Tab-separated table of C-alpha atoms in Angstrom:
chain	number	residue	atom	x	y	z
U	685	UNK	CA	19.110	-15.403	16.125
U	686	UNK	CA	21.731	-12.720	17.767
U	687	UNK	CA	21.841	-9.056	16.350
U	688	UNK	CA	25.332	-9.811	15.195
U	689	UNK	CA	23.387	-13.126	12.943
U	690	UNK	CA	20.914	-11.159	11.701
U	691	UNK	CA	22.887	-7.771	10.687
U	692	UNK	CA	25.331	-10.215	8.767
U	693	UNK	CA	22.511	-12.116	7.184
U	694	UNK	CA	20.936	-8.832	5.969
U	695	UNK	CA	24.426	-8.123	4.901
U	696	UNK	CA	25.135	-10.508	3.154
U	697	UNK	CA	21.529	-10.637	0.914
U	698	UNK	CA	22.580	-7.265	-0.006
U	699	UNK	CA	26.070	-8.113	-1.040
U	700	UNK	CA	24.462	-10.919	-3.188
U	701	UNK	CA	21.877	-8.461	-4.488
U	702	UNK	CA	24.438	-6.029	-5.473
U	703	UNK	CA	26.774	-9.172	-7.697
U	704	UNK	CA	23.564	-10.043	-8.944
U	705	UNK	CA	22.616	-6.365	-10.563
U	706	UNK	CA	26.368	-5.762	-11.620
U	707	UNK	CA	26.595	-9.126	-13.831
U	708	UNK	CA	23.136	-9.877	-15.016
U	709	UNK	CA	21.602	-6.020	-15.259
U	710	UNK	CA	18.353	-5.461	-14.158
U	711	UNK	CA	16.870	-7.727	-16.979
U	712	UNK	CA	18.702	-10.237	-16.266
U	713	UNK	CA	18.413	-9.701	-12.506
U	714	UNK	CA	14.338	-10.342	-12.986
U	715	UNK	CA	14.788	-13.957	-15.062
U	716	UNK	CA	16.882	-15.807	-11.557
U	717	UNK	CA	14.538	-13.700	-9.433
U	718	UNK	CA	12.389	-16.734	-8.334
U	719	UNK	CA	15.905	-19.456	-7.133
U	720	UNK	CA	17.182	-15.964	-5.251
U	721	UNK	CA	13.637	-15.903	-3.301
U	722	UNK	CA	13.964	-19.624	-2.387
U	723	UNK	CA	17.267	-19.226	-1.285
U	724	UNK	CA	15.945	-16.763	1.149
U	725	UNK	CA	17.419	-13.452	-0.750
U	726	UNK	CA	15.040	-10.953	-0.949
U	727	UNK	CA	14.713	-9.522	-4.552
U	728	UNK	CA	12.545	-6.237	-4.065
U	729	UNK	CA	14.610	-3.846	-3.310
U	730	UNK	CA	13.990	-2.613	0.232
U	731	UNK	CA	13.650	1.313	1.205
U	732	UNK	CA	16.947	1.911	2.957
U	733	UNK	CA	18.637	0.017	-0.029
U	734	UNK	CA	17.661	2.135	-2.089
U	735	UNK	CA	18.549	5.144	-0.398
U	736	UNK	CA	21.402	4.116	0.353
U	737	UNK	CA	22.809	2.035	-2.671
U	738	UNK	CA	24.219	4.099	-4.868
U	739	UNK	CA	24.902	1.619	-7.612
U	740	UNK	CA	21.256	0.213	-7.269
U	741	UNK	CA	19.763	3.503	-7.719
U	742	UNK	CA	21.738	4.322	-10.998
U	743	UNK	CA	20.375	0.993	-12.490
U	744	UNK	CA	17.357	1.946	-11.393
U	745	UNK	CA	17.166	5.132	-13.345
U	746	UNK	CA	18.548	3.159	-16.509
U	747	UNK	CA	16.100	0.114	-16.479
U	748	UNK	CA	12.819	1.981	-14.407
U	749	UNK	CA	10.616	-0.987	-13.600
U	750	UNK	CA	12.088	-3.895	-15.426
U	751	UNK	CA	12.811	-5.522	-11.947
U	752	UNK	CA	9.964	-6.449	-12.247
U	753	UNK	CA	9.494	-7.849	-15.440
U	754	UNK	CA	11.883	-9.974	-17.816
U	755	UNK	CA	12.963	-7.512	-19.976
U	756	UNK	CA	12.447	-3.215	-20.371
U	757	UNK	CA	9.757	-1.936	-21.883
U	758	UNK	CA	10.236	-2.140	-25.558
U	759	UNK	CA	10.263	1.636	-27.267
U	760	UNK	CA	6.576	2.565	-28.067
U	761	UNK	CA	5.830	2.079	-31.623
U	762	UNK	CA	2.586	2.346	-31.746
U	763	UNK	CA	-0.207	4.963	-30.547
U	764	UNK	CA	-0.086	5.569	-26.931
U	765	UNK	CA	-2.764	3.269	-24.620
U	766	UNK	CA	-5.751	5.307	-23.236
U	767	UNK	CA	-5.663	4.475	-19.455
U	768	UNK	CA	-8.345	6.045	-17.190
U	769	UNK	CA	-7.196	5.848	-13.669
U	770	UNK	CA	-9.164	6.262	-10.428
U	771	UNK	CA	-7.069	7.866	-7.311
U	772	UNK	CA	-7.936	10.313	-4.421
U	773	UNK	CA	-6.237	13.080	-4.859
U	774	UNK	CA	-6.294	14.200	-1.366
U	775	UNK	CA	-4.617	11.072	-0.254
U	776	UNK	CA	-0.345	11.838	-0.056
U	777	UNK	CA	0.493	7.972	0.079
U	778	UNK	CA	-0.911	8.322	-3.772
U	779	UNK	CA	1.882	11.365	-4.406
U	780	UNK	CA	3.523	8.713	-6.947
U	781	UNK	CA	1.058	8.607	-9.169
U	782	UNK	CA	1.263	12.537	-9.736
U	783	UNK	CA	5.102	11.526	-9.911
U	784	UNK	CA	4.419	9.096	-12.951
U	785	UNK	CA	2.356	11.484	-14.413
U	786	UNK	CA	4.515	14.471	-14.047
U	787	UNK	CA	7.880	12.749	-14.870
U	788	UNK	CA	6.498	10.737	-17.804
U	789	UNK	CA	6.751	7.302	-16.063
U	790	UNK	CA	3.399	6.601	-17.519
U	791	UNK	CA	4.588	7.906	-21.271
U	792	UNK	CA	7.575	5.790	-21.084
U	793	UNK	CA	5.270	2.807	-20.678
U	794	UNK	CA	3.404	3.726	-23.999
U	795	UNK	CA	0.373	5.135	-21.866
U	796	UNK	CA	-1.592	8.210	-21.800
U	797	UNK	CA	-3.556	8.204	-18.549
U	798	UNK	CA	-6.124	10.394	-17.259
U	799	UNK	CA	-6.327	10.719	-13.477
U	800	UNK	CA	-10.130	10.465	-12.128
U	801	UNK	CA	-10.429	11.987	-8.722
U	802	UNK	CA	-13.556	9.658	-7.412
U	803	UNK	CA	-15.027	10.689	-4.064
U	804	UNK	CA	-17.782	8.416	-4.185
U	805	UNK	CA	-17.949	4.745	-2.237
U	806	UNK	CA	-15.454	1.912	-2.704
U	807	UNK	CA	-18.492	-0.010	-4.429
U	808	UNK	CA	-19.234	2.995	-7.118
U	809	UNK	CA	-15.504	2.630	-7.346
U	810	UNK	CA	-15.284	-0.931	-8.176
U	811	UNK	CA	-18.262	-0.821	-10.281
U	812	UNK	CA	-16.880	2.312	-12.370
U	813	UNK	CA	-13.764	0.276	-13.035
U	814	UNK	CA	-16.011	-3.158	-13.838
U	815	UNK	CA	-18.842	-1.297	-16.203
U	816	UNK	CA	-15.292	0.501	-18.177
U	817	UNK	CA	-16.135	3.986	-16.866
U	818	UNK	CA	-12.750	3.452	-15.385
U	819	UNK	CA	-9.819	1.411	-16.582
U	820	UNK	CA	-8.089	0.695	-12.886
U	821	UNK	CA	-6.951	2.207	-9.739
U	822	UNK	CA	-4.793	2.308	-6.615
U	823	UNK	CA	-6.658	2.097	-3.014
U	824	UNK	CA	-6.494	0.298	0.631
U	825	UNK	CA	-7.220	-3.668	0.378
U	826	UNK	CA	-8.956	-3.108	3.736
U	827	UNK	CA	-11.301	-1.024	1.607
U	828	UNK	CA	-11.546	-3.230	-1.615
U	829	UNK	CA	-11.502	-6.811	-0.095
U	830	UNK	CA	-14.975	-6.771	0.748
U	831	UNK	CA	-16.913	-5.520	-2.381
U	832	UNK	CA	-14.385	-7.796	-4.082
U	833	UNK	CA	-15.850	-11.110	-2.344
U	834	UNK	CA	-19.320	-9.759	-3.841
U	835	UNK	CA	-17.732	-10.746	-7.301
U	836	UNK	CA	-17.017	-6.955	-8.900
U	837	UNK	CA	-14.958	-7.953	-12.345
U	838	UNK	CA	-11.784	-6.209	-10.959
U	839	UNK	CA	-8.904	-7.889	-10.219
U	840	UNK	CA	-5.680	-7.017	-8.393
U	841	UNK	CA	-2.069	-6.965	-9.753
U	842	UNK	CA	0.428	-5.914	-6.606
U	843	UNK	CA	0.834	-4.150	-3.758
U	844	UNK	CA	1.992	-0.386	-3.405
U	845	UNK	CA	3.190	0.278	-0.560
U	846	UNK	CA	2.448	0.244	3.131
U	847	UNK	CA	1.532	2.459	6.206
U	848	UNK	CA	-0.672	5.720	6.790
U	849	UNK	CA	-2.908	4.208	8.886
U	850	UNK	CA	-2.750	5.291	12.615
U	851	UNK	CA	-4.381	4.824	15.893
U	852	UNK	CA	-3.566	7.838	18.593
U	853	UNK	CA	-4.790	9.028	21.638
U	854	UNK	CA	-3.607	11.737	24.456
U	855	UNK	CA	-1.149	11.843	26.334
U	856	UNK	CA	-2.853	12.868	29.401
U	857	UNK	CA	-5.119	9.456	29.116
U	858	UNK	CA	-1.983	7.381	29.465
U	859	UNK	CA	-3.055	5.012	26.658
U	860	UNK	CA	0.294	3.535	25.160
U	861	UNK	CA	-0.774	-0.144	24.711
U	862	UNK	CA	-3.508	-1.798	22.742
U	863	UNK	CA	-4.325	-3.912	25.562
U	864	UNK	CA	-5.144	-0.529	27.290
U	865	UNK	CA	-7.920	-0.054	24.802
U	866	UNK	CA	-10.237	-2.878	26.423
U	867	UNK	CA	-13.573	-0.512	27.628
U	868	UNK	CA	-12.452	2.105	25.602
U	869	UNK	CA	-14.180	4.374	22.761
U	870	UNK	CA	-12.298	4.839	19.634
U	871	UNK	CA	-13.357	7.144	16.847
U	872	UNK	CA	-13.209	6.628	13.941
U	873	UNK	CA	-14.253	8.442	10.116
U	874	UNK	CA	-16.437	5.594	8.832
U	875	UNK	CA	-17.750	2.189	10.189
U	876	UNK	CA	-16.691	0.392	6.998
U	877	UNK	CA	-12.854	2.610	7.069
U	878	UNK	CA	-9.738	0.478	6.514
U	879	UNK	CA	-8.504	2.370	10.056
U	880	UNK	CA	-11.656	0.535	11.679
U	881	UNK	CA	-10.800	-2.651	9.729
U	882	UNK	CA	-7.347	-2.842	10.717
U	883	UNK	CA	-7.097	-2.131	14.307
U	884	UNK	CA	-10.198	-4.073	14.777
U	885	UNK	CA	-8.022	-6.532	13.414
U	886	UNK	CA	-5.165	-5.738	15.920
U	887	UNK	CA	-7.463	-5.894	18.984
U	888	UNK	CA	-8.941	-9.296	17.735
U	889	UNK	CA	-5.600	-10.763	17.558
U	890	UNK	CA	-4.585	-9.510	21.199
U	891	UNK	CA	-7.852	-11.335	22.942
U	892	UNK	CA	-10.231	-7.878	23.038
U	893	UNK	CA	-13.271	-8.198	21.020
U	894	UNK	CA	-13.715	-5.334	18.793
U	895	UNK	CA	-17.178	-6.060	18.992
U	896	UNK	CA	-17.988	-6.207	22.521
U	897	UNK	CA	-14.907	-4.997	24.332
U	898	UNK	CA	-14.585	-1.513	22.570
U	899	UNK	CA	-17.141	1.175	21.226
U	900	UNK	CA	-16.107	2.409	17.602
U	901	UNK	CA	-17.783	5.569	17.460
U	902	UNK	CA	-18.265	7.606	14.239
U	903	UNK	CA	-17.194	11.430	14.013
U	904	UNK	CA	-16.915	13.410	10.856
U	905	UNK	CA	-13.370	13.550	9.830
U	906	UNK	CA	-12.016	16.653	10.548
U	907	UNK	CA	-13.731	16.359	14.174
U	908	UNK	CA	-11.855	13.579	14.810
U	909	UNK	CA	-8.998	15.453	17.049
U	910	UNK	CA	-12.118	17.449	19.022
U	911	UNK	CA	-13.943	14.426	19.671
U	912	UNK	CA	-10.161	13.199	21.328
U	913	UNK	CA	-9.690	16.524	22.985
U	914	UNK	CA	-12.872	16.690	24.387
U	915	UNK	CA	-12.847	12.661	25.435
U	916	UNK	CA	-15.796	11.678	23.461
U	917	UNK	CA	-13.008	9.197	22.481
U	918	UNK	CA	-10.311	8.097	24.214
U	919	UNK	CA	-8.578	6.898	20.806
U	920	UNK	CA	-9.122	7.878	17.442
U	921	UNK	CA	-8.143	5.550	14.206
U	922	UNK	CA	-7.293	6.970	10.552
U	923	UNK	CA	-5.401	7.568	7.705
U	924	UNK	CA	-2.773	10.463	6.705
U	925	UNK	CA	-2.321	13.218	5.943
U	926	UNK	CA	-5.239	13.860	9.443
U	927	UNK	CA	-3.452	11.755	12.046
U	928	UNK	CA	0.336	12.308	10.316
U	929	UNK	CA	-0.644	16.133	11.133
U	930	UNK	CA	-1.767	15.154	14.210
U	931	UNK	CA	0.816	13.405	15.987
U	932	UNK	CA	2.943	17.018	15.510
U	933	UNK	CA	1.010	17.719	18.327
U	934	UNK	CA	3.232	17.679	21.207
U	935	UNK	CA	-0.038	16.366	23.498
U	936	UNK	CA	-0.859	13.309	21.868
U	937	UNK	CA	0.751	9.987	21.303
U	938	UNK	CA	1.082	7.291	18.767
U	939	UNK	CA	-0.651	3.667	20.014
U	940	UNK	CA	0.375	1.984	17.100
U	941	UNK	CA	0.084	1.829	12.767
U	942	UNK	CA	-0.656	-0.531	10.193
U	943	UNK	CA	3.384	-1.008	10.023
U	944	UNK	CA	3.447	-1.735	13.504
U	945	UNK	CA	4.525	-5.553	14.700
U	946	UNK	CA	3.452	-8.465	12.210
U	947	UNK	CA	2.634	-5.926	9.764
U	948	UNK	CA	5.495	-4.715	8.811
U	949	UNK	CA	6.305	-5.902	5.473
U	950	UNK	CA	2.414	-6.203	4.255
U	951	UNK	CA	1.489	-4.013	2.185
U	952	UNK	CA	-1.962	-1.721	2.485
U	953	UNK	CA	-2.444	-0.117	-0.675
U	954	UNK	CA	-3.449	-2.241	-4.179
U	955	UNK	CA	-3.500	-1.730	-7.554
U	956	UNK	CA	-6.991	-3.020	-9.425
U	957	UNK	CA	-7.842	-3.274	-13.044
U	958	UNK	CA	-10.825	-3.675	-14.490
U	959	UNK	CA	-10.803	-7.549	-15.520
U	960	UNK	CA	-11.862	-7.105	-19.033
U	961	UNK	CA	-8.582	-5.523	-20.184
U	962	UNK	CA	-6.798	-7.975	-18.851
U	963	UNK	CA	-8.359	-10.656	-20.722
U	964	UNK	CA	-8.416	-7.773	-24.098
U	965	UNK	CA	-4.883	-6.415	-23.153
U	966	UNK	CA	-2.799	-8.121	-20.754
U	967	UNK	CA	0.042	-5.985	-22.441
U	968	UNK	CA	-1.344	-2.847	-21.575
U	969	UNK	CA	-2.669	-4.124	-17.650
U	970	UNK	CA	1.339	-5.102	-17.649
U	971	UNK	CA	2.362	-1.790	-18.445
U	972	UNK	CA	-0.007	-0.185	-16.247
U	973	UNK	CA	1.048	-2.203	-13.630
U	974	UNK	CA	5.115	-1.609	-13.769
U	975	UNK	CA	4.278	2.186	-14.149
U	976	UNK	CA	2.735	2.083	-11.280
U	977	UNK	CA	5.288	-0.122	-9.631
U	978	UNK	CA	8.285	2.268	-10.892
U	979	UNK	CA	6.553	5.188	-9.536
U	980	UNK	CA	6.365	3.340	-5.985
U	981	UNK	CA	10.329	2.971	-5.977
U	982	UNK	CA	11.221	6.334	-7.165
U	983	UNK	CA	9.296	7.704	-3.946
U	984	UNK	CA	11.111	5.383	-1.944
U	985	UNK	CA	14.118	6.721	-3.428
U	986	UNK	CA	13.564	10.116	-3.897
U	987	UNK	CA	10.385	11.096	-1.900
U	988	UNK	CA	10.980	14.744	-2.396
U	989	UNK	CA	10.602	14.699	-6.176
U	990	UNK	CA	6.869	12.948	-5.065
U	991	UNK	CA	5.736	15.147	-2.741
U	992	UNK	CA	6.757	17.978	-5.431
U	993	UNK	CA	4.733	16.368	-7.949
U	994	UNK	CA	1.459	16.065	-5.415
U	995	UNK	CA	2.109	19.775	-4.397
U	996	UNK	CA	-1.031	20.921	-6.096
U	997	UNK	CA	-3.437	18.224	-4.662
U	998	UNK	CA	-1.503	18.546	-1.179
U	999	UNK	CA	-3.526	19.935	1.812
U	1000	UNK	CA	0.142	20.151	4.102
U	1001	UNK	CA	3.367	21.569	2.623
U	1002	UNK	CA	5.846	19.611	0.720
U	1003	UNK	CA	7.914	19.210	3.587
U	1004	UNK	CA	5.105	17.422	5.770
U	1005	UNK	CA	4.349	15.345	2.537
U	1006	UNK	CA	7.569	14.354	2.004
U	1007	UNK	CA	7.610	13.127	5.802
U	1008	UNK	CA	4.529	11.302	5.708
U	1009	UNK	CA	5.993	9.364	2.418
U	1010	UNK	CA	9.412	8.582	4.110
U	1011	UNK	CA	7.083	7.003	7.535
U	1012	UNK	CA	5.784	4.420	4.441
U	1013	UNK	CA	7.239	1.683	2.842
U	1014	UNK	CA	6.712	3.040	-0.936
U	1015	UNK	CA	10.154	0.457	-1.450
U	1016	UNK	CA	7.869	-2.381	-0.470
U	1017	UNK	CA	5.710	-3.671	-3.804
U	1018	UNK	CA	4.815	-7.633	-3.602
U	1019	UNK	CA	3.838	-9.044	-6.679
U	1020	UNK	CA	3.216	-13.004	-7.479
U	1021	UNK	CA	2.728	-15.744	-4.950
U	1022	UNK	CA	4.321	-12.651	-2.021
U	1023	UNK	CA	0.967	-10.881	-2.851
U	1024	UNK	CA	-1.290	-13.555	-2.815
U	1025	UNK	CA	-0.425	-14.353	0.492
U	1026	UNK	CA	-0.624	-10.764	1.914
U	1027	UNK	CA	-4.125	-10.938	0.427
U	1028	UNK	CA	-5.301	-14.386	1.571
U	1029	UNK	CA	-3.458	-12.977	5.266
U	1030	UNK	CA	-5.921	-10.077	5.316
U	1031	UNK	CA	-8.658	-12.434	3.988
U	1032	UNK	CA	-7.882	-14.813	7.064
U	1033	UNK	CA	-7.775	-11.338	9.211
U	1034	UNK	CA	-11.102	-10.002	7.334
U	1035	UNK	CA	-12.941	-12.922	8.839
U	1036	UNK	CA	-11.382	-13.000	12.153
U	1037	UNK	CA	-13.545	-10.089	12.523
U	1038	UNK	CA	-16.726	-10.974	10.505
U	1039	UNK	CA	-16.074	-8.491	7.682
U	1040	UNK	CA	-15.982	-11.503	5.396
U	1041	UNK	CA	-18.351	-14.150	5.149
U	1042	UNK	CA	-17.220	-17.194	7.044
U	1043	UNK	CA	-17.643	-19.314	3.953
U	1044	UNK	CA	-15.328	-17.832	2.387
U	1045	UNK	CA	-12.400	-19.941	1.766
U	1046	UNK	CA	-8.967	-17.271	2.014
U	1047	UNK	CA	-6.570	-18.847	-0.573
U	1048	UNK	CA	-9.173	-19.643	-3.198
U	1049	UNK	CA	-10.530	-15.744	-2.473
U	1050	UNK	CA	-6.833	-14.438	-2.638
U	1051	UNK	CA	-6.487	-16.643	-5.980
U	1052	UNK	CA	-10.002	-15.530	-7.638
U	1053	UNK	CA	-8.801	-11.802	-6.937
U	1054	UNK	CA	-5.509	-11.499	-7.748
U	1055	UNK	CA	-4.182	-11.451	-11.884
U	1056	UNK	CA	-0.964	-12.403	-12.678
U	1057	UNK	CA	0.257	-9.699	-15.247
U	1058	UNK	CA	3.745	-9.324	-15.302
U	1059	UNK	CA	4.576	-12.846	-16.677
């Protein structure tokens, strides 16, 4: 397809999305959402839509997150839903969550939520959302998928966003390529991180064993740009805000991200909630859910407002934060059978690199994991 084909066809999906919001209204853009996405129309919209759509952004502010769901939330008439949800605050790709908190997102949804700031393992994690300590939460699938094929009662409800994860090295080693890599030592924050996961991944898929053809080395975090420096690593692999900081740096260059190539529509972070709920109170997992969801597209729209709101967990200014949140795809939130396959994908992926068992079977996993909430 030309660049002429493919800038009309984009065209013209937006054109239909536009008709489609002006005659039906959000609500009524939801209920023909599923014969729009076998015609081929996408029906999320997509980050530069909504910065740029005017009209679509209006609606948006009217109707929040009932693209997403057949009708608005009804007004709350009874007691506000006691949510407690896990996050790290350190993290700025979770800056809308302090948005929905701060702008009432959550309150419109009938939910009072407590943010948890857990710093322990993705297993304590999991298990504090299983055993009811916590109610859900919003981290990496790279992170979750594992402990989740051990059978933790969590299950998980759509996709967040994507990007923050990056893989850099120095300018002066002349690494630009992944193929370069083969030999090399990359450093990394954790053997288990979802930056180790996912370029793993990467190399597997380009013929270099991340096993035998590479050395992951582990460094403590903020060492991470020494251990480059002083070439105890000739690459290093992690998440923002470290590596967003450090590709400022004028000396070192960017090999590649998890938005890079294939992966640029797939989505990295996930929301999970604790299965019990929603087999108590699918209602309240549903609102949970499109909170969530609505606070992912006003950052896409309107990252400044987020990185305001995460000022106060921030460690960069609000300037860097809102940077880092316009280099993701916060505009870019699967949901039904679009999620299940990014999650049987990075099941397939998971076990191309012998994170996952290889009895595992990838669409019954991404089926046994994923809870459809919003219908």
């Amino acid at each position: 397809m030309s660049q002429d084909q493919e800038y009309l066809r984009d065209e013209l999906k937006l054109i239909a999305r536009r008709k489609l919001l002006r005659r039906f209204g959000v609500a009524g853009a939801a209920a023909v959402a599923a014969p729009l996405g076998f015609l081929g129309f996408s029906t999320r919209p997509t980050d530069d839509i909504c910065r740029t759509n005017a009209s679509a952004r209006s609606i948006f502010d009217v109707f929040g997150s009932s693209a997403y769901a057949a009708d608005a939330p009804p007004v709350a008439t009874t007691p506000p839903k006691a949510i407690k949800l896990a996050w790290n605050a350190t993290a700025p790709c979770l800056a809308p969550v302090a948005l929905a908190l701060q702008e009432g997102i959550f309150t419109k949804h009938n939910l009072n939520v407590e943010l948890i700031n857990f710093g322990g393992s993705t297993e304590q994690l999991l298990e504090a959302i299983a055993t009811r300590k916590a109610d859900a939460g919003v981290g990496m699938a790279l992170r979750w998928l594992k402990p989740l094929e051990q059978g933790f009662d969590v299950k998980l409800t759509g996709g967040t966003r994507g990007g923050c994860l990056r893989l850099v090295s120095s300018k002066a080693s002349g690494l630009t390529d992944l193929a370069q890599l083969r030999g090399k030592t990359i450093g990394v924050s954790d053997m288990a991180s979802p930056a180790k996961n996912f370029f793993a991944i990467m190399l597997a898929k380009r013929g270099i064993d991340p096993v035998k053809d590479v050395e992951w080395r582990q460094f403590p975090p903020d060492l991470l740009k020494i251990a480059l420096q002083k070439g105890e690593a000739q690459a290093i692999a992690d998440g923002d805000p470290r590596l967003f900081l450090s590709t400022k740096d004028t000396n070192l260059v960017e090999i590649a991200t998890n938005l890079s190539g294939e992966y640029k529509n797939r989505a990295c972070c996930v929301i999970g909630i604790r299965g019990s709920l929603i087999r108590e109170d699918k209602p309240t997992a549903r609102a949970l859910t499109q909170a969530l969801l609505e606070a992912q597209m006003r950052t896409s729209m309107q990252p400044e407002a987020a990185a305001k709101a995460f000022a106060k967990f921030a460690k960069a200014t609000p300037e860097e934060v809102t940077a880092m949140l316009q280099s993701h795809t916060h505009g870019h939130n699967p949901v039904g059978s679009d999620f299940k396959t990014e999650l049987r994908l990075y099941a397939e992926e998971l076990k191309l690199v012998s994170v996952l068992k290889p009895s595992t079977d990838p669409s019954k996993f991404a089926e046994r994991v994923y809870a459809n909430v919003l219908s």
